[in-house]
PDB file of C-alpha atoms in Angstrom:
ATOM      1  CA  MET A   1     -16.004  13.092  14.910  1.00  0.00           C
ATOM      2  CA  MET A   2     -16.084  16.590  13.393  1.00  0.00           C
ATOM      3  CA  LYS A   3     -12.329  16.480  12.823  1.00  0.00           C
ATOM      4  CA  ARG A   4     -12.652  13.134  11.056  1.00  0.00           C
ATOM      5  CA  ASN A   5     -15.516  14.408   8.907  1.00  0.00           C
ATOM      6  CA  ARG A   6     -13.487  17.464   7.968  1.00  0.00           C
ATOM      7  CA  GLN A   7     -10.525  15.272   7.040  1.00  0.00           C
ATOM      8  CA  LEU A   8     -12.705  13.070   4.883  1.00  0.00           C
ATOM      9  CA  ALA A   9     -14.215  16.111   3.188  1.00  0.00           C
ATOM     10  CA  VAL A  10     -10.754  17.477   2.417  1.00  0.00           C
ATOM     11  CA  LEU A  11      -9.715  14.053   1.199  1.00  0.00           C
ATOM     12  CA  ALA A  12     -12.711  13.789  -1.098  1.00  0.00           C
ATOM     13  CA  ILE A  13     -11.981  17.194  -2.627  1.00  0.00           C
ATOM     14  CA  LEU A  14      -8.300  16.364  -3.112  1.00  0.00           C
ATOM     15  CA  LEU A  15      -9.139  13.054  -4.743  1.00  0.00           C
ATOM     16  CA  LEU A  16     -11.737  14.506  -7.034  1.00  0.00           C
ATOM     17  CA  VAL A  17      -9.284  17.157  -8.190  1.00  0.00           C
ATOM     18  CA  SER A  18      -6.347  14.795  -8.485  1.00  0.00           C
ATOM     19  CA  THR A  19      -8.105  11.890 -10.126  1.00  0.00           C
ATOM     20  CA  ALA A  20      -9.392  14.238 -12.773  1.00  0.00           C
ATOM     21  CA  CYS A  21      -5.752  14.259 -13.877  1.00  0.00           C
ATOM     22  CA  MET A  22      -5.544  10.474 -14.075  1.00  0.00           C
ATOM     23  CA  HIS A  23      -5.826  10.035 -17.776  1.00  0.00           C
ATOM     24  CA  LYS A  24      -3.579   9.391 -20.710  1.00  0.00           C
ATOM     25  CA  ALA A  25      -2.369  12.420 -22.568  1.00  0.00           C
ATOM     26  CA  GLY A  26      -4.109  11.167 -25.698  1.00  0.00           C
ATOM     27  CA  GLY A  27      -7.334  10.333 -23.872  1.00  0.00           C
ATOM     28  CA  GLY A  28      -7.031   6.573 -24.422  1.00  0.00           C
ATOM     29  CA  ALA A  29      -8.404   3.937 -22.124  1.00  0.00           C
ATOM     30  CA  ILE A  30      -6.225   2.765 -19.278  1.00  0.00           C
ATOM     31  CA  THR A  31      -5.241  -0.856 -19.617  1.00  0.00           C
ATOM     32  CA  PRO A  32      -5.806  -3.558 -16.982  1.00  0.00           C
ATOM     33  CA  TRP A  33      -2.068  -3.844 -16.366  1.00  0.00           C
ATOM     34  CA  GLU A  34      -1.738  -0.121 -15.807  1.00  0.00           C
ATOM     35  CA  ARG A  35      -4.533  -0.404 -13.274  1.00  0.00           C
ATOM     36  CA  ILE A  36      -3.023  -3.443 -11.539  1.00  0.00           C
ATOM     37  CA  THR A  37       0.425  -1.916 -11.232  1.00  0.00           C
ATOM     38  CA  THR A  38      -0.967   1.407 -10.060  1.00  0.00           C
ATOM     39  CA  TYR A  39      -2.971  -0.274  -7.302  1.00  0.00           C
ATOM     40  CA  ASN A  40       0.108  -2.301  -6.471  1.00  0.00           C
ATOM     41  CA  ALA A  41       2.222   0.838  -6.117  1.00  0.00           C
ATOM     42  CA  THR A  42      -0.466   2.379  -3.927  1.00  0.00           C
ATOM     43  CA  LEU A  43      -0.194  -0.576  -1.568  1.00  0.00           C
ATOM     44  CA  ALA A  44       3.563  -0.084  -1.207  1.00  0.00           C
ATOM     45  CA  GLN A  45       3.084   3.612  -0.481  1.00  0.00           C
ATOM     46  CA  ALA A  46       0.357   2.880   2.071  1.00  0.00           C
ATOM     47  CA  ASN A  47       2.601   0.418   3.902  1.00  0.00           C
ATOM     48  CA  ASN A  48       5.436   2.952   3.901  1.00  0.00           C
ATOM     49  CA  THR A  49       3.077   5.543   5.354  1.00  0.00           C
ATOM     50  CA  VAL A  50       2.051   3.145   8.123  1.00  0.00           C
ATOM     51  CA  GLU A  51       5.708   2.527   9.000  1.00  0.00           C
ATOM     52  CA  GLN A  52       6.313   6.251   9.230  1.00  0.00           C
ATOM     53  CA  GLY A  53       3.195   6.575  11.384  1.00  0.00           C
ATOM     54  CA  VAL A  54       4.431   4.009  13.890  1.00  0.00           C
ATOM     55  CA  GLU A  55       7.736   5.834  14.155  1.00  0.00           C
ATOM     56  CA  ALA A  56       5.870   9.098  14.706  1.00  0.00           C
ATOM     57  CA  ALA A  57       3.730   7.466  17.405  1.00  0.00           C
ATOM     58  CA  VAL A  58       6.861   6.402  19.263  1.00  0.00           C
ATOM     59  CA  THR A  59       8.477   9.803  18.861  1.00  0.00           C
ATOM     60  CA  SER A  60       5.401  11.537  20.260  1.00  0.00           C
ATOM     61  CA  GLY A  61       5.163   9.106  23.164  1.00  0.00           C
ATOM     62  CA  VAL A  62       1.813   7.653  22.110  1.00  0.00           C
ATOM     63  CA  LEU A  63       3.350   4.219  21.674  1.00  0.00           C
ATOM     64  CA  SER A  64       6.281   2.623  23.475  1.00  0.00           C
ATOM     65  CA  ALA A  65       9.149   1.296  21.385  1.00  0.00           C
ATOM     66  CA  GLN A  66       8.444  -2.137  22.866  1.00  0.00           C
ATOM     67  CA  ASN A  67       4.841  -2.089  21.637  1.00  0.00           C
ATOM     68  CA  ALA A  68       5.793  -0.489  18.335  1.00  0.00           C
ATOM     69  CA  GLN A  69       8.416  -3.104  17.501  1.00  0.00           C
ATOM     70  CA  PRO A  70       5.978  -5.805  16.273  1.00  0.00           C
ATOM     71  CA  ILE A  71       4.104  -3.310  14.081  1.00  0.00           C
ATOM     72  CA  ILE A  72       7.315  -1.920  12.622  1.00  0.00           C
ATOM     73  CA  ALA A  73       8.499  -5.468  11.965  1.00  0.00           C
ATOM     74  CA  TRP A  74       5.172  -6.270  10.316  1.00  0.00           C
ATOM     75  CA  THR A  75       5.514  -3.383   7.864  1.00  0.00           C
ATOM     76  CA  GLY A  76       8.941  -4.763   6.975  1.00  0.00           C
ATOM     77  CA  GLN A  77       7.422  -8.179   6.388  1.00  0.00           C
ATOM     78  CA  VAL A  78       4.686  -6.689   4.236  1.00  0.00           C
ATOM     79  CA  ALA A  79       7.289  -4.818   2.172  1.00  0.00           C
ATOM     80  CA  THR A  80       9.347  -7.987   1.737  1.00  0.00           C
ATOM     81  CA  LEU A  81       6.326 -10.020   0.671  1.00  0.00           C
ATOM     82  CA  HIS A  82       5.126  -7.200  -1.538  1.00  0.00           C
ATOM     83  CA  GLN A  83       8.444  -7.074  -3.379  1.00  0.00           C
ATOM     84  CA  GLN A  84       7.733 -10.674  -4.422  1.00  0.00           C
ATOM     85  CA  ILE A  85       4.275  -9.685  -5.667  1.00  0.00           C
ATOM     86  CA  THR A  86       5.748  -6.802  -7.650  1.00  0.00           C
ATOM     87  CA  ALA A  87       8.358  -9.105  -9.182  1.00  0.00           C
ATOM     88  CA  ILE A  88       5.565 -11.375 -10.378  1.00  0.00           C
ATOM     89  CA  LEU A  89       3.579  -8.463 -11.780  1.00  0.00           C
ATOM     90  CA  ALA A  90       6.687  -7.170 -13.540  1.00  0.00           C
ATOM     91  CA  THR A  91       6.664 -10.275 -15.716  1.00  0.00           C
ATOM     92  CA  GLY A  92       3.472  -8.940 -17.259  1.00  0.00           C
ATOM     93  CA  GLN A  93       1.876 -12.369 -17.283  1.00  0.00           C
ATOM     94  CA  SER A  94      -1.333 -13.306 -15.529  1.00  0.00           C
ATOM     95  CA  THR A  95      -1.089 -17.073 -15.564  1.00  0.00           C
ATOM     96  CA  THR A  96      -2.859 -19.413 -13.168  1.00  0.00           C
ATOM     97  CA  ALA A  97       0.476 -20.065 -11.459  1.00  0.00           C
ATOM     98  CA  ASN A  98       1.207 -16.361 -11.058  1.00  0.00           C
ATOM     99  CA  VAL A  99      -2.228 -15.670  -9.624  1.00  0.00           C
ATOM    100  CA  ALA A 100      -1.786 -18.550  -7.164  1.00  0.00           C
ATOM    101  CA  ALA A 101       1.628 -17.207  -6.138  1.00  0.00           C
ATOM    102  CA  VAL A 102       0.236 -13.718  -5.557  1.00  0.00           C
ATOM    103  CA  GLN A 103      -2.688 -15.194  -3.615  1.00  0.00           C
ATOM    104  CA  ALA A 104      -0.260 -17.093  -1.372  1.00  0.00           C
ATOM    105  CA  LEU A 105       1.776 -13.954  -0.724  1.00  0.00           C
ATOM    106  CA  VAL A 106      -1.344 -11.916   0.083  1.00  0.00           C
ATOM    107  CA  ASP A 107      -2.467 -14.663   2.475  1.00  0.00           C
ATOM    108  CA  GLN A 108       0.913 -14.567   4.233  1.00  0.00           C
ATOM    109  CA  MET A 109       0.665 -10.796   4.448  1.00  0.00           C
ATOM    110  CA  LYS A 110      -2.690 -11.097   6.218  1.00  0.00           C
ATOM    111  CA  ALA A 111      -1.617 -13.968   8.458  1.00  0.00           C
ATOM    112  CA  SER A 112       1.490 -12.128   9.628  1.00  0.00           C
ATOM    113  CA  LEU A 113      -0.714  -9.532  11.326  1.00  0.00           C
ATOM    114  CA  ASP A 114      -1.747 -12.168  13.866  1.00  0.00           C
ATOM    115  CA  ALA A 115       1.685 -11.895  15.493  1.00  0.00           C
ATOM    116  CA  ILE A 116       0.963  -8.345  16.652  1.00  0.00           C
ATOM    117  CA  PRO A 117      -0.621  -7.864  20.096  1.00  0.00           C
ATOM    118  CA  PRO A 118      -4.201  -6.535  19.689  1.00  0.00           C
ATOM    119  CA  GLY A 119      -3.479  -3.715  22.131  1.00  0.00           C
ATOM    120  CA  ALA A 120      -0.819  -2.245  19.864  1.00  0.00           C
ATOM    121  CA  LEU A 121      -3.104  -2.453  16.840  1.00  0.00           C
ATOM    122  CA  GLY A 122      -5.743  -0.421  18.678  1.00  0.00           C
ATOM    123  CA  ILE A 123      -3.437   2.601  18.957  1.00  0.00           C
ATOM    124  CA  LYS A 124      -4.225   5.497  16.649  1.00  0.00           C
ATOM    125  CA  ASN A 125      -1.691   6.219  13.921  1.00  0.00           C
ATOM    126  CA  PRO A 126      -0.906   9.953  14.103  1.00  0.00           C
ATOM    127  CA  LYS A 127      -0.255   9.986  10.353  1.00  0.00           C
ATOM    128  CA  SER A 128      -3.664   8.589   9.390  1.00  0.00           C
ATOM    129  CA  GLN A 129      -5.757   9.377  12.497  1.00  0.00           C
ATOM    130  CA  GLN A 130      -7.132   5.870  12.470  1.00  0.00           C
ATOM    131  CA  THR A 131      -5.976   2.755  14.321  1.00  0.00           C
ATOM    132  CA  PHE A 132      -3.116   0.658  13.024  1.00  0.00           C
ATOM    133  CA  LYS A 133      -5.634  -2.179  12.630  1.00  0.00           C
ATOM    134  CA  ALA A 134      -7.662   0.047  10.276  1.00  0.00           C
ATOM    135  CA  ASP A 135      -4.459   0.922   8.403  1.00  0.00           C
ATOM    136  CA  ALA A 136      -3.693  -2.769   8.002  1.00  0.00           C
ATOM    137  CA  ASP A 137      -7.223  -3.415   6.736  1.00  0.00           C
ATOM    138  CA  SER A 138      -6.706  -0.681   4.135  1.00  0.00           C
ATOM    139  CA  ILE A 139      -3.518  -2.379   2.947  1.00  0.00           C
ATOM    140  CA  PHE A 140      -5.366  -5.683   2.727  1.00  0.00           C
ATOM    141  CA  SER A 141      -8.124  -4.025   0.664  1.00  0.00           C
ATOM    142  CA  LEU A 142      -5.492  -2.859  -1.809  1.00  0.00           C
ATOM    143  CA  ALA A 143      -3.926  -6.328  -1.921  1.00  0.00           C
ATOM    144  CA  ASP A 144      -7.351  -7.812  -2.660  1.00  0.00           C
ATOM    145  CA  ALA A 145      -7.906  -5.221  -5.404  1.00  0.00           C
ATOM    146  CA  VAL A 146      -4.603  -6.152  -7.053  1.00  0.00           C
ATOM    147  CA  LEU A 147      -5.520  -9.823  -6.876  1.00  0.00           C
ATOM    148  CA  THR A 148      -9.052  -9.324  -8.197  1.00  0.00           C
ATOM    149  CA  ASN A 149      -7.805  -7.309 -11.163  1.00  0.00           C
ATOM    150  CA  LEU A 150      -5.042  -9.828 -11.839  1.00  0.00           C
ATOM    151  CA  LYS A 151      -7.575 -12.662 -11.910  1.00  0.00           C
ATOM    152  CA  ALA A 152      -9.672 -10.672 -14.361  1.00  0.00           C
ATOM    153  CA  VAL A 153      -6.887 -10.745 -16.973  1.00  0.00           C
ATOM    154  CA  ILE A 154      -5.828 -14.346 -16.434  1.00  0.00           C
ATOM    155  CA  LYS A 155      -4.845 -16.255 -19.575  1.00  0.00           C
TER     156      LYS A 155
ATOM    157  CA  MET B   1      -9.775  10.087 -19.524  1.00  0.00           C
ATOM    158  CA  ASN B   2     -11.384   6.913 -18.285  1.00  0.00           C
ATOM    159  CA  PRO B   3     -14.329   7.868 -16.026  1.00  0.00           C
ATOM    160  CA  ALA B   4     -14.919   4.284 -14.914  1.00  0.00           C
ATOM    161  CA  LEU B   5     -11.360   3.856 -13.740  1.00  0.00           C
ATOM    162  CA  ILE B   6     -11.367   7.226 -12.040  1.00  0.00           C
ATOM    163  CA  GLU B   7     -14.570   6.321 -10.219  1.00  0.00           C
ATOM    164  CA  GLU B   8     -13.115   2.964  -9.235  1.00  0.00           C
ATOM    165  CA  LEU B   9      -9.891   4.469  -7.972  1.00  0.00           C
ATOM    166  CA  VAL B  10     -11.702   7.169  -5.996  1.00  0.00           C
ATOM    167  CA  SER B  11     -13.877   4.496  -4.416  1.00  0.00           C
ATOM    168  CA  LEU B  12     -10.857   2.374  -3.593  1.00  0.00           C
ATOM    169  CA  ILE B  13      -8.829   5.199  -2.108  1.00  0.00           C
ATOM    170  CA  LEU B  14     -11.795   6.519  -0.161  1.00  0.00           C
ATOM    171  CA  GLN B  15     -11.926   3.138   1.522  1.00  0.00           C
ATOM    172  CA  LEU B  16      -8.491   3.947   2.873  1.00  0.00           C
ATOM    173  CA  GLY B  17      -9.935   6.959   4.667  1.00  0.00           C
ATOM    174  CA  PRO B  18      -7.447   9.256   6.365  1.00  0.00           C
ATOM    175  CA  LEU B  19      -4.535   7.046   5.376  1.00  0.00           C
ATOM    176  CA  ALA B  20      -5.079   8.146   1.788  1.00  0.00           C
ATOM    177  CA  LEU B  21      -4.913  11.801   2.787  1.00  0.00           C
ATOM    178  CA  ASN B  22      -1.395  11.298   4.092  1.00  0.00           C
ATOM    179  CA  MET B  23      -0.440   9.406   0.946  1.00  0.00           C
ATOM    180  CA  PHE B  24      -1.740  12.024  -1.449  1.00  0.00           C
ATOM    181  CA  LEU B  25       1.559  13.681  -2.323  1.00  0.00           C
ATOM    182  CA  LYS B  26       3.293  10.331  -2.684  1.00  0.00           C
ATOM    183  CA  LEU B  27       0.652   9.116  -5.104  1.00  0.00           C
ATOM    184  CA  GLU B  28       0.533  12.183  -7.248  1.00  0.00           C
ATOM    185  CA  PRO B  29       3.232  10.992  -9.715  1.00  0.00           C
ATOM    186  CA  LEU B  30       1.138   7.884 -10.367  1.00  0.00           C
ATOM    187  CA  LEU B  31      -1.770  10.027 -11.477  1.00  0.00           C
ATOM    188  CA  ASN B  32       0.171  11.491 -14.379  1.00  0.00           C
ATOM    189  CA  ILE B  33      -0.316   8.689 -16.835  1.00  0.00           C
ATOM    190  CA  THR B  34       1.115   9.034 -20.330  1.00  0.00           C
ATOM    191  CA  THR B  35       0.054   7.364 -23.588  1.00  0.00           C
ATOM    192  CA  ASP B  36       2.887   4.853 -23.331  1.00  0.00           C
ATOM    193  CA  GLU B  37       1.536   1.790 -21.541  1.00  0.00           C
ATOM    194  CA  LYS B  38       4.964   0.224 -21.038  1.00  0.00           C
ATOM    195  CA  ALA B  39       6.284   3.429 -19.503  1.00  0.00           C
ATOM    196  CA  ASN B  40       3.280   3.716 -17.213  1.00  0.00           C
ATOM    197  CA  ILE B  41       3.689   0.156 -15.977  1.00  0.00           C
ATOM    198  CA  ALA B  42       7.442   0.554 -15.552  1.00  0.00           C
ATOM    199  CA  ASN B  43       6.846   3.754 -13.597  1.00  0.00           C
ATOM    200  CA  ALA B  44       4.369   2.055 -11.281  1.00  0.00           C
ATOM    201  CA  ILE B  45       6.652  -0.942 -10.767  1.00  0.00           C
ATOM    202  CA  ALA B  46       9.599   1.335  -9.986  1.00  0.00           C
ATOM    203  CA  SER B  47       7.475   3.392  -7.593  1.00  0.00           C
ATOM    204  CA  SER B  48       6.376   0.234  -5.818  1.00  0.00           C
ATOM    205  CA  ASN B  49       9.884  -1.147  -5.501  1.00  0.00           C
ATOM    206  CA  LYS B  50      11.228   2.143  -4.199  1.00  0.00           C
ATOM    207  CA  ALA B  51       8.499   2.418  -1.557  1.00  0.00           C
ATOM    208  CA  ASP B  52       9.053  -1.163  -0.402  1.00  0.00           C
ATOM    209  CA  GLN B  53      12.822  -0.692  -0.228  1.00  0.00           C
ATOM    210  CA  ASP B  54      12.355   2.582   1.673  1.00  0.00           C
ATOM    211  CA  THR B  55      10.169   0.721   4.167  1.00  0.00           C
ATOM    212  CA  ILE B  56      12.649  -2.124   4.588  1.00  0.00           C
ATOM    213  CA  ASN B  57      15.517   0.320   5.091  1.00  0.00           C
ATOM    214  CA  ALA B  58      13.497   2.384   7.577  1.00  0.00           C
ATOM    215  CA  VAL B  59      12.549  -0.712   9.560  1.00  0.00           C
ATOM    216  CA  ALA B  60      16.180  -1.838   9.753  1.00  0.00           C
ATOM    217  CA  ALA B  61      17.322   1.623  10.839  1.00  0.00           C
ATOM    218  CA  TRP B  62      14.583   1.932  13.482  1.00  0.00           C
ATOM    219  CA  MET B  63      15.342  -1.516  14.900  1.00  0.00           C
ATOM    220  CA  ALA B  64      19.025  -0.678  15.168  1.00  0.00           C
ATOM    221  CA  THR B  65      18.365   2.718  16.743  1.00  0.00           C
ATOM    222  CA  HIS B  66      16.075   1.239  19.391  1.00  0.00           C
ATOM    223  CA  GLY B  67      18.285  -1.709  20.247  1.00  0.00           C
ATOM    224  CA  PHE B  68      16.195  -4.461  18.740  1.00  0.00           C
ATOM    225  CA  VAL B  69      17.777  -7.429  17.072  1.00  0.00           C
ATOM    226  CA  PRO B  70      17.421  -7.015  13.329  1.00  0.00           C
ATOM    227  CA  GLN B  71      14.641  -9.227  12.087  1.00  0.00           C
ATOM    228  CA  VAL B  72      15.604 -12.386  10.325  1.00  0.00           C
ATOM    229  CA  LYS B  73      14.993 -12.071   6.627  1.00  0.00           C
ATOM    230  CA  PHE B  74      11.353 -12.908   6.179  1.00  0.00           C
ATOM    231  CA  VAL B  75      10.951 -16.305   4.599  1.00  0.00           C
ATOM    232  CA  VAL B  76       8.707 -16.111   1.597  1.00  0.00           C
ATOM    233  CA  LYS B  77       6.558 -19.142   1.011  1.00  0.00           C
ATOM    234  CA  ALA B  78       5.041 -18.464  -2.364  1.00  0.00           C
ATOM    235  CA  ALA B  79       3.014 -21.150  -4.038  1.00  0.00           C
ATOM    236  CA  ALA B  80       5.141 -23.667  -5.862  1.00  0.00           C
TER     237      ALA B  80
END
């Protein structure tokens, strides 16, 4: 518990320092599309980090390759689905059809997790120090944030 | 600077917990936003595509290394 608290404290300090830099050089407001695409990029990075974590878990012997395989495959599925979301966002249009398409892709992303045995999801990711299930929930939170912000700018 | 966005982003990333700590260095380029909106969006899109492609490549390499049959290309069923 103490280790986790220390990690969160370090994280909070890093974020407070780093996010202080998240501004335009001229001090202008950040647009909704900048926010959407930044959240979207964060999701891709988070998924990549999870994939690396599963590999590390196998390397360290925490997880067998057999049990890791469905999680690794899931990160590949998430990346493939997410490429479709990014392609939609790259059009720069928040139409009803685009929002529906992104919603469908996010739903598939969430549903695909069901194929992973619960036991494997309960293993702790050595990269994040939380379970792979918690990692997946974090990715879903980001997907929901992208969707919510996209809906907010619908035309 | 946009305090509201900063607060929102901090809140969002804090929800990620320790996962965000590991992502910190990867995310740093995204925190350097310029005054050019189109450039910022293009940068974020490129960053996203690169991360996804890195993941896909890593998955394929891991599967091959560990003797698993490469996964069939995931069928995307986006809304019509």
